[in-house]
């Protein structure tokens, strides 16, 4: 295990000298899924840059806020491996929470093969707080998803080669899917709009609020279980981080209730090893029409 | 019934000459709830300005997009009746959808009683499309909420005077709540995190996508049924409009599953008179601690 985890390397950013709020990043080859880079990884990358902006206390004594409590990403074009810039703006610093904005851009390929004009991949708004300072009080009617233990679930090495070919992301993830929700992998989707699984990082990197931003978008699209094997580009994804996760396996459930007019919502909930609901997300995605 | 509905008057905006993308508005007295102006009304106002920016076809033939498909608001400070400015930016124009950003500001009161520096109330990101052009195909396992007919529900005139005093919003709304979810109004909250009701506008204004942005935030906070009678300021609200609504009553259900660390999610779903799920929303709100 290297000193820096794959995930931390992927979301590493370097502040640009003389350009306040701008951070350089390098998106690796290892986070591809389908036609682009995983949207959750891009969100965690932008979320990391925003964290650096918002976590420092202000000169006037306003405390810093390091945890993304609510973060919304509007996806504009598919991210690709290579250099990227995250430009951040502080919208408001408050005592309990602070709000920031970010834009993730990448240079398009120019005419001579060099870098061309910037293309925006994603625009983000987020409110950060300090999840370490909130009370432990919980009132909930939500139940963690029930699924067999990890060793009785389906690893991604069992996925169809067609699927794995464009999914270098899956080499980073130890993902174990509930066999009751993997009919799609053998051509027999259940028709239920639910996929459940366990997740941890292959290199042992433990979960924290930034990793949860990857986790909410790490399972196969719920449309697979609806019999729609195509990709589902995300238009918008909002995640709420409700609690700092404990070390160990995460349990994740993604679900859909309504697909209409070619668009669907995908809801994700993430539970930690202590049985706490640590993150909720919803995305609006476009369903690729079914081949007939 | 006046020629212009109360809602359309409230969200009316006027483009500023010489200041592209900026719109002046006047927030009326009639949309107060608790300590400020209803967050859904502010969202509809910003959504209206964004619609004006995004609905026009581009010179290059890119079609315009008039319907908010996904819209996220980050609330920064409580809105108050009086003048406001919505500053919009087009983030990306695409063939199927376009994305824009908006900031709603109001002048603070200056030292001499005149207008002072601007205070930002809300920052918004949104993706617009053309809901008239999408297919009619629907796959759903979602069921409309079951509730008694409007004439067997509880009107807001039955609400406690304490509640009505700071709720001029309720004079605009014909809101009929399911008596099974109004225990809070008589000091007997059910403890279930659900409130259901029917909604139409008092002046007969029929629903459309912009009105749905008000509808998702129009019911009493779900915390009332959890025995928390205080206000619940919204940090973030994201709405998805899935379908243009038919005329007539809307059915709305708001629900919560987990309140943790003093924060909760409130999910809303809105169904039209033809039994279609027309909008979904989720907000992250702060619960006011219970008086002991």
XYZ file of C-alpha atoms in Angstrom:
584
model
C 0.000 0.000 0.000
C 1.521 3.304 -1.060
C 1.658 6.219 1.333
C -1.020 8.088 -0.609
C -4.205 6.230 -1.528
C -5.441 6.053 -5.118
C -8.433 8.162 -4.209
C -6.384 10.871 -2.489
C -4.021 10.945 -5.442
C -6.985 11.305 -7.797
C -8.488 14.243 -5.930
C -5.161 15.968 -5.204
C -5.159 19.644 -6.186
C -2.492 22.320 -6.229
C -3.380 25.974 -5.721
C -2.300 28.202 -8.606
C 0.128 30.915 -7.626
C -1.304 34.353 -8.370
C -4.764 32.979 -9.222
C -6.742 32.867 -5.961
C -9.315 30.077 -5.727
C -7.944 28.179 -8.764
C -6.576 24.654 -8.329
C -4.764 22.430 -10.816
C -5.549 18.722 -10.884
C -4.637 15.694 -12.981
C -7.381 13.181 -13.648
C -5.893 9.697 -13.921
C -6.766 6.888 -16.339
C -8.080 4.745 -13.502
C -11.509 6.325 -13.018
C -13.165 5.724 -16.377
C -16.644 4.350 -16.640
C -18.506 4.151 -19.934
C -17.770 7.183 -22.084
C -16.046 9.335 -19.487
C -14.665 9.764 -15.999
C -16.950 8.743 -13.131
C -19.142 11.668 -12.098
C -18.687 10.925 -8.403
C -14.916 11.204 -8.742
C -15.284 14.606 -10.436
C -17.603 15.671 -7.628
C -15.088 14.553 -4.977
C -12.341 16.443 -6.815
C -14.319 19.692 -6.918
C -15.450 19.005 -3.345
C -11.815 18.738 -2.272
C -10.921 22.116 -3.790
C -13.959 23.696 -2.121
C -12.928 22.132 1.171
C -9.521 23.823 0.935
C -11.247 27.178 0.391
C -13.845 26.809 3.137
C -11.968 24.885 5.855
C -9.694 27.766 6.872
C -10.994 30.042 9.634
C -11.413 33.655 8.509
C -9.360 36.526 9.831
C -12.435 37.784 11.683
C -12.655 34.562 13.667
C -15.392 32.865 11.628
C -14.698 29.124 11.961
C -13.748 27.013 8.958
C -16.044 24.365 7.497
C -14.463 21.207 6.139
C -17.417 18.875 5.510
C -19.685 19.013 2.447
C -23.188 18.931 3.948
C -25.020 19.581 0.676
C -23.344 19.612 -2.726
C -24.959 19.879 -6.160
C -23.214 19.177 -9.435
C -24.586 20.119 -12.840
C -22.776 18.028 -15.457
C -22.039 19.813 -18.705
C -19.753 17.510 -20.719
C -18.006 14.180 -20.011
C -14.718 14.443 -18.103
C -11.636 12.784 -19.606
C -8.313 11.687 -18.101
C -5.770 14.523 -18.203
C -5.232 17.962 -16.694
C -8.117 19.853 -15.141
C -8.636 23.129 -13.313
C -11.115 23.715 -10.499
C -12.035 27.369 -10.052
C -13.700 28.100 -6.736
C -15.557 31.086 -5.332
C -16.623 31.600 -1.757
C -20.279 32.660 -1.872
C -20.850 33.207 1.837
C -18.950 32.504 5.039
C -21.207 31.989 8.025
C -20.812 30.849 11.599
C -22.545 27.465 11.260
C -22.075 26.821 7.533
C -20.357 28.334 4.513
C -21.319 28.168 0.838
C -19.048 27.947 -2.176
C -19.187 27.470 -5.899
C -16.844 25.646 -8.242
C -16.330 25.085 -11.932
C -14.304 22.166 -13.256
C -12.785 22.775 -16.697
C -10.420 20.870 -18.953
C -8.468 22.079 -21.980
C -9.955 20.812 -25.222
C -7.491 19.387 -27.696
C -6.253 22.244 -29.851
C -5.670 22.257 -33.609
C -1.981 21.412 -33.354
C -2.556 18.679 -30.788
C -1.676 21.055 -27.934
C -4.170 22.397 -25.431
C -7.114 24.289 -26.915
C -9.774 26.437 -25.264
C -11.217 25.333 -21.927
C -14.351 23.185 -21.842
C -16.452 23.188 -18.690
C -17.286 19.727 -17.328
C -19.257 20.556 -14.242
C -20.603 23.485 -12.231
C -21.016 22.977 -8.491
C -22.719 24.684 -5.548
C -22.132 23.438 -2.028
C -22.686 24.244 1.627
C -20.033 23.049 4.057
C -20.234 22.672 7.809
C -18.444 20.924 10.622
C -19.958 17.453 11.076
C -17.707 16.931 14.069
C -19.516 19.670 15.971
C -23.114 18.520 15.442
C -25.005 16.609 18.094
C -25.198 12.814 18.091
C -28.992 12.935 18.287
C -30.693 10.840 15.599
C -34.391 10.277 14.926
C -34.965 7.944 12.052
C -37.457 5.600 10.491
C -34.964 4.632 7.770
C -33.621 1.087 7.855
C -30.249 0.021 6.429
C -30.638 -2.109 3.302
C -30.567 -5.834 4.011
C -28.129 -7.810 1.905
C -26.016 -10.952 2.269
C -22.512 -10.595 3.762
C -19.802 -9.405 1.326
C -18.417 -12.914 0.745
C -21.825 -14.070 -0.458
C -22.208 -11.150 -2.857
C -21.102 -10.744 -6.481
C -17.714 -9.126 -7.099
C -17.154 -6.957 -10.131
C -14.672 -9.467 -11.552
C -17.797 -11.520 -12.324
C -19.206 -8.712 -14.509
C -19.486 -9.220 -18.273
C -16.197 -8.393 -20.120
C -18.108 -5.886 -22.256
C -18.888 -3.944 -19.142
C -15.398 -4.174 -17.652
C -13.638 -2.993 -20.801
C -14.708 0.610 -20.258
C -14.668 0.548 -16.474
C -11.172 1.118 -15.097
C -13.002 2.629 -12.101
C -13.884 -0.878 -10.973
C -10.191 -1.742 -10.414
C -10.151 0.814 -7.584
C -13.330 -0.425 -5.889
C -14.043 -3.563 -3.919
C -17.719 -3.696 -4.814
C -19.909 -6.642 -3.780
C -23.392 -6.592 -5.198
C -26.410 -8.337 -3.711
C -27.075 -11.256 -6.100
C -30.802 -10.473 -5.848
C -30.044 -7.233 -7.753
C -27.577 -8.455 -10.408
C -29.923 -10.197 -12.836
C -28.839 -7.583 -15.418
C -25.321 -9.067 -15.471
C -26.675 -12.343 -16.885
C -29.289 -10.815 -19.156
C -32.136 -11.247 -16.684
C -32.837 -7.838 -15.132
C -35.440 -8.059 -12.380
C -37.387 -5.019 -13.522
C -37.187 -3.727 -9.954
C -35.478 -0.378 -9.790
C -33.026 -1.341 -7.042
C -29.325 -2.289 -6.861
C -27.625 -2.899 -3.501
C -24.027 -3.553 -2.587
C -21.065 -3.288 -0.258
C -18.222 -0.908 -1.095
C -14.709 -0.361 0.152
C -11.585 0.849 -1.609
C -9.240 -1.858 -2.887
C -6.209 -0.136 -1.333
C -7.817 0.137 2.093
C -8.504 3.882 2.016
C -11.163 4.399 4.696
C -14.322 6.418 3.996
C -14.663 10.099 4.866
C -17.086 12.772 3.628
C -15.157 13.289 0.343
C -15.090 9.559 -0.398
C -18.870 9.479 0.148
C -19.173 11.801 -2.869
C -17.640 9.022 -4.956
C -19.678 6.343 -3.193
C -23.056 7.841 -4.122
C -22.214 7.391 -7.822
C -20.150 4.177 -7.658
C -22.756 1.457 -8.204
C -23.898 0.387 -11.681
C -26.763 2.558 -12.958
C -30.109 1.416 -11.569
C -31.425 1.328 -15.140
C -29.464 -1.921 -15.653
C -32.008 -3.663 -13.412
C -34.790 -1.980 -15.426
C -33.564 -3.727 -18.576
C -31.899 -0.639 -20.056
C -28.263 -1.654 -20.587
C -27.128 1.682 -22.058
C -25.325 4.442 -20.159
C -27.289 7.033 -18.263
C -25.563 10.425 -18.385
C -26.148 12.441 -15.217
C -27.595 15.928 -15.669
C -27.594 16.828 -11.996
C -26.562 15.132 -8.769
C -27.061 16.460 -5.248
C -25.587 14.699 -2.226
C -26.167 15.334 1.466
C -23.497 14.097 3.849
C -25.204 13.581 7.203
C -22.476 12.089 9.347
C -18.739 11.315 9.189
C -18.563 7.610 8.315
C -16.897 4.980 10.509
C -14.066 2.896 9.003
C -15.011 -0.298 7.170
C -17.506 -1.395 4.566
C -20.143 0.984 3.256
C -23.570 -0.366 2.372
C -25.171 1.374 -0.605
C -28.596 1.151 -2.192
C -29.547 2.890 -5.427
C -33.166 3.006 -6.471
C -35.543 4.481 -8.996
C -39.294 4.922 -8.863
C -40.214 6.806 -12.016
C -38.704 6.864 -15.487
C -40.673 9.343 -17.597
C -40.062 11.047 -20.904
C -36.635 9.424 -21.103
C -35.418 10.839 -17.774
C -35.194 9.210 -14.377
C -34.210 9.957 -10.820
C -31.673 7.717 -9.118
C -31.655 7.886 -5.334
C -28.678 6.566 -3.393
C -28.327 6.000 0.307
C -25.058 5.123 1.984
C -24.773 3.459 5.404
C -21.561 3.030 7.386
C -20.260 -0.012 9.286
C -21.961 1.218 12.450
C -25.357 1.161 10.740
C -25.702 4.935 10.375
C -27.164 6.657 7.329
C -24.140 8.757 6.328
C -25.139 10.111 2.900
C -28.163 10.571 0.684
C -28.113 11.551 -2.961
C -30.468 11.997 -5.860
C -29.535 12.455 -9.483
C -31.500 13.260 -12.621
C -30.214 11.146 -15.498
C -31.102 10.566 -19.124
C -31.955 7.011 -20.061
C -30.487 5.742 -23.309
C -33.376 4.438 -25.423
C -33.645 0.649 -25.453
C -32.394 -1.120 -28.552
C -35.312 -2.889 -30.252
C -60.117 37.508 -10.902
C -57.561 40.055 -12.085
C -55.913 39.677 -15.482
C -52.606 38.754 -13.878
C -52.578 36.105 -11.159
C -51.022 36.771 -7.769
C -48.300 34.238 -8.505
C -47.426 35.731 -11.896
C -47.334 39.185 -10.348
C -45.013 37.881 -7.618
C -42.538 36.338 -10.044
C -42.685 39.169 -12.607
C -39.242 40.450 -13.604
C -38.042 43.300 -15.778
C -34.756 43.100 -17.672
C -32.332 45.888 -16.767
C -31.362 48.056 -19.709
C -27.607 47.921 -20.293
C -27.074 45.111 -17.755
C -27.475 41.835 -19.660
C -28.857 38.948 -17.621
C -29.990 41.171 -14.716
C -33.678 41.370 -13.814
C -35.462 43.622 -11.345
C -38.257 42.191 -9.235
C -40.491 43.322 -6.382
C -41.275 40.789 -3.698
C -44.753 41.437 -2.286
C -45.958 41.268 1.303
C -48.176 38.316 0.533
C -45.603 35.500 0.548
C -44.305 35.611 4.095
C -43.949 32.500 6.162
C -42.244 32.460 9.537
C -39.260 34.781 9.544
C -38.987 35.438 5.818
C -40.386 35.021 2.327
C -41.300 31.468 1.282
C -38.268 29.740 -0.241
C -40.332 28.176 -3.021
C -41.543 31.607 -4.134
C -37.924 32.856 -4.286
C -37.019 29.748 -6.295
C -39.886 30.350 -8.732
C -38.791 33.985 -9.107
C -35.187 33.037 -9.933
C -36.513 30.198 -12.100
C -38.595 32.711 -14.049
C -35.585 34.926 -14.778
C -33.558 31.885 -15.872
C -36.428 30.834 -18.122
C -36.319 34.191 -19.890
C -32.578 33.723 -20.502
C -32.759 30.107 -21.646
C -36.070 29.957 -23.552
C -34.892 32.016 -26.515
C -33.388 30.057 -29.415
C -29.760 31.018 -30.121
C -28.618 32.761 -33.281
C -26.921 29.511 -34.340
C -30.250 27.664 -34.318
C -29.873 25.970 -30.912
C -33.426 25.598 -29.602
C -34.583 27.398 -26.473
C -35.413 25.596 -23.243
C -38.271 26.920 -21.136
C -38.826 24.218 -18.514
C -36.744 23.805 -15.332
C -35.896 20.095 -15.310
C -33.490 20.261 -12.373
C -32.996 23.347 -10.216
C -30.938 23.693 -7.025
C -31.142 26.620 -4.633
C -28.638 27.319 -1.877
C -30.259 29.666 0.627
C -27.936 32.262 2.141
C -30.157 34.675 4.093
C -33.927 35.099 4.565
C -35.702 36.996 1.777
C -37.851 39.980 2.744
C -40.645 41.838 0.939
C -39.254 44.643 -1.212
C -37.071 45.132 -4.284
C -34.807 42.332 -5.485
C -32.444 41.713 -8.368
C -31.886 38.364 -10.084
C -28.550 38.166 -11.905
C -28.389 35.302 -14.367
C -25.559 33.688 -16.327
C -25.908 31.159 -19.096
C -23.469 28.349 -18.270
C -24.029 26.171 -21.333
C -26.477 26.074 -24.215
C -27.023 22.592 -25.617
C -29.365 20.963 -28.081
C -31.400 18.916 -25.566
C -30.868 20.986 -22.414
C -29.257 24.242 -21.286
C -27.778 25.169 -17.929
C -27.848 28.509 -16.161
C -26.950 30.105 -12.879
C -28.665 32.840 -10.894
C -28.107 34.938 -7.824
C -30.949 36.671 -6.015
C -29.898 39.757 -4.067
C -31.717 42.448 -2.115
C -30.469 45.829 -0.926
C -29.842 45.874 2.816
C -31.216 48.855 4.657
C -28.585 51.597 4.600
C -27.533 53.867 7.438
C -29.827 56.710 6.444
C -32.796 54.373 5.853
C -32.088 54.266 2.121
C -30.820 51.200 0.253
C -27.494 49.844 1.526
C -25.132 47.256 0.065
C -26.614 44.169 -1.610
C -27.163 41.018 0.411
C -27.380 37.698 -1.415
C -30.432 35.609 -0.546
C -29.962 32.601 -2.773
C -27.592 31.113 -5.355
C -29.135 28.848 -7.999
C -27.989 26.329 -10.607
C -30.480 24.864 -13.057
C -30.804 22.799 -16.185
C -33.716 23.611 -18.478
C -35.226 21.548 -21.252
C -38.407 21.308 -23.280
C -40.865 19.068 -21.441
C -43.257 19.397 -24.375
C -40.831 17.529 -26.617
C -40.154 14.495 -24.412
C -41.898 11.201 -24.985
C -45.043 10.214 -23.073
C -43.447 6.948 -22.017
C -43.620 6.352 -18.257
C -42.356 3.426 -16.182
C -43.143 3.812 -12.535
C -43.576 1.967 -9.311
C -44.491 5.176 -7.493
C -48.075 5.529 -6.288
C -49.862 8.839 -5.749
C -50.452 9.573 -2.069
C -53.894 8.495 -0.862
C -55.833 11.155 0.969
C -59.478 12.096 1.498
C -61.116 14.414 -1.078
C -60.411 18.145 -0.586
C -63.757 18.851 1.094
C -62.941 16.295 3.784
C -59.477 17.763 4.436
C -58.369 20.541 6.783
C -58.146 24.065 5.349
C -55.508 26.472 6.551
C -58.162 28.719 8.112
C -58.350 25.997 10.783
C -54.655 26.460 11.628
C -53.678 27.945 15.017
C -53.731 31.794 15.013
C -50.091 31.766 16.142
C -49.189 30.019 12.944
C -51.345 32.198 10.688
C -49.996 35.467 12.061
C -46.677 35.065 10.229
C -48.025 33.259 7.189
C -49.446 35.677 4.625
C -48.432 33.006 2.095
C -51.425 30.954 3.183
C -53.852 33.624 1.913
C -52.676 32.841 -1.640
C -52.985 29.074 -1.317
C -56.018 26.812 -1.152
C -54.328 24.118 0.882
C -56.290 21.129 2.217
C -54.335 18.880 4.521
C -55.093 15.226 5.182
C -56.494 15.187 8.753
C -54.387 12.065 9.410
C -51.324 14.322 9.137
C -52.454 17.448 11.033
C -52.137 16.256 14.625
C -49.516 18.975 15.089
C -52.184 21.672 14.662
C -53.944 20.499 17.835
C -50.789 19.731 19.807
C -50.837 16.015 18.996
C -48.172 15.405 16.326
C -48.246 11.806 15.083
C -44.464 11.382 15.205
C -44.667 10.094 11.614
C -42.577 12.184 9.280
C -45.319 12.730 6.693
C -47.705 15.579 5.777
C -50.061 15.265 2.787
C -52.392 17.717 1.162
C -54.157 19.166 -1.858
C -53.026 22.485 -3.302
C -54.419 24.982 -5.749
C -54.067 28.735 -5.972
C -56.905 30.763 -4.428
C -57.209 32.943 -7.548
C -57.487 29.975 -9.904
C -53.990 30.221 -11.424
C -53.376 26.784 -12.940
C -50.128 24.885 -12.279
C -47.174 24.962 -14.652
C -43.493 24.095 -14.122
C -42.744 27.433 -12.377
C -45.680 27.045 -10.011
C -44.384 23.575 -9.120
C -41.259 25.279 -7.709
C -43.545 26.996 -5.200
C -45.583 23.821 -4.639
C -42.616 21.733 -3.467
C -42.085 24.151 -0.555
C -45.709 25.126 0.182
C -46.773 22.604 2.828
C -46.033 23.087 6.532
C -42.589 21.739 7.475
C -42.657 17.998 8.020
C -40.992 18.588 11.410
C -44.375 19.799 12.734
C -45.557 16.157 12.638
C -42.317 15.166 14.380
C -43.231 17.342 17.355
C -40.798 20.149 16.481
C -42.957 23.266 16.178
C -40.092 25.647 15.346
C -39.157 26.862 11.885
C -36.787 24.826 9.739
C -34.579 27.096 7.614
C -33.702 25.495 4.289
C -30.000 25.235 3.450
C -30.477 23.646 0.043
C -33.430 22.601 -2.080
C -33.278 20.745 -5.382
C -36.397 20.154 -7.471
C -36.883 17.994 -10.554
C -39.826 18.841 -12.793
C -40.695 15.662 -14.644
C -43.802 16.608 -16.593
C -45.930 19.676 -17.356
C -48.844 19.463 -14.917
C -52.510 19.244 -15.970
C -54.921 21.920 -14.695
C -56.624 21.306 -11.353
C -55.649 20.232 -7.863
C -52.115 19.144 -7.075
C -51.556 16.387 -4.541
C -48.408 16.849 -2.446
C -46.680 14.681 0.099
C -43.709 15.803 2.181
C -41.795 13.266 4.199
C -38.702 12.794 6.304
C -36.856 9.652 7.276
C -33.803 10.803 9.210
C -33.195 13.779 11.474
C -29.583 13.666 12.636
C -27.255 16.157 14.248
C -29.969 18.809 14.033
C -30.403 18.536 10.272
C -33.024 16.714 8.238
C -33.996 15.982 4.675
C -37.519 16.828 3.532
C -38.642 15.054 0.392
C -41.644 16.351 -1.542
C -43.519 14.729 -4.367
C -46.170 16.507 -6.404
C -48.842 14.720 -8.436
C -51.195 16.393 -10.914
C -54.948 15.911 -11.414
C -54.275 13.201 -13.995
C -52.356 11.130 -11.440
C -48.900 11.836 -12.845
C -45.813 12.451 -10.737
C -44.941 15.947 -11.973
C -42.219 17.052 -9.535
C -39.834 15.670 -6.926
C -37.791 17.676 -4.500
C -35.476 17.205 -1.570
C -34.240 19.839 0.812
C -31.698 19.869 3.613
C -33.043 21.897 6.514
C -31.945 22.786 10.005
C -34.283 21.755 12.790
C -34.873 24.285 15.506
C -34.088 22.596 18.824
C -37.167 21.599 20.771
C -38.127 23.770 23.705
C -37.792 21.754 26.927
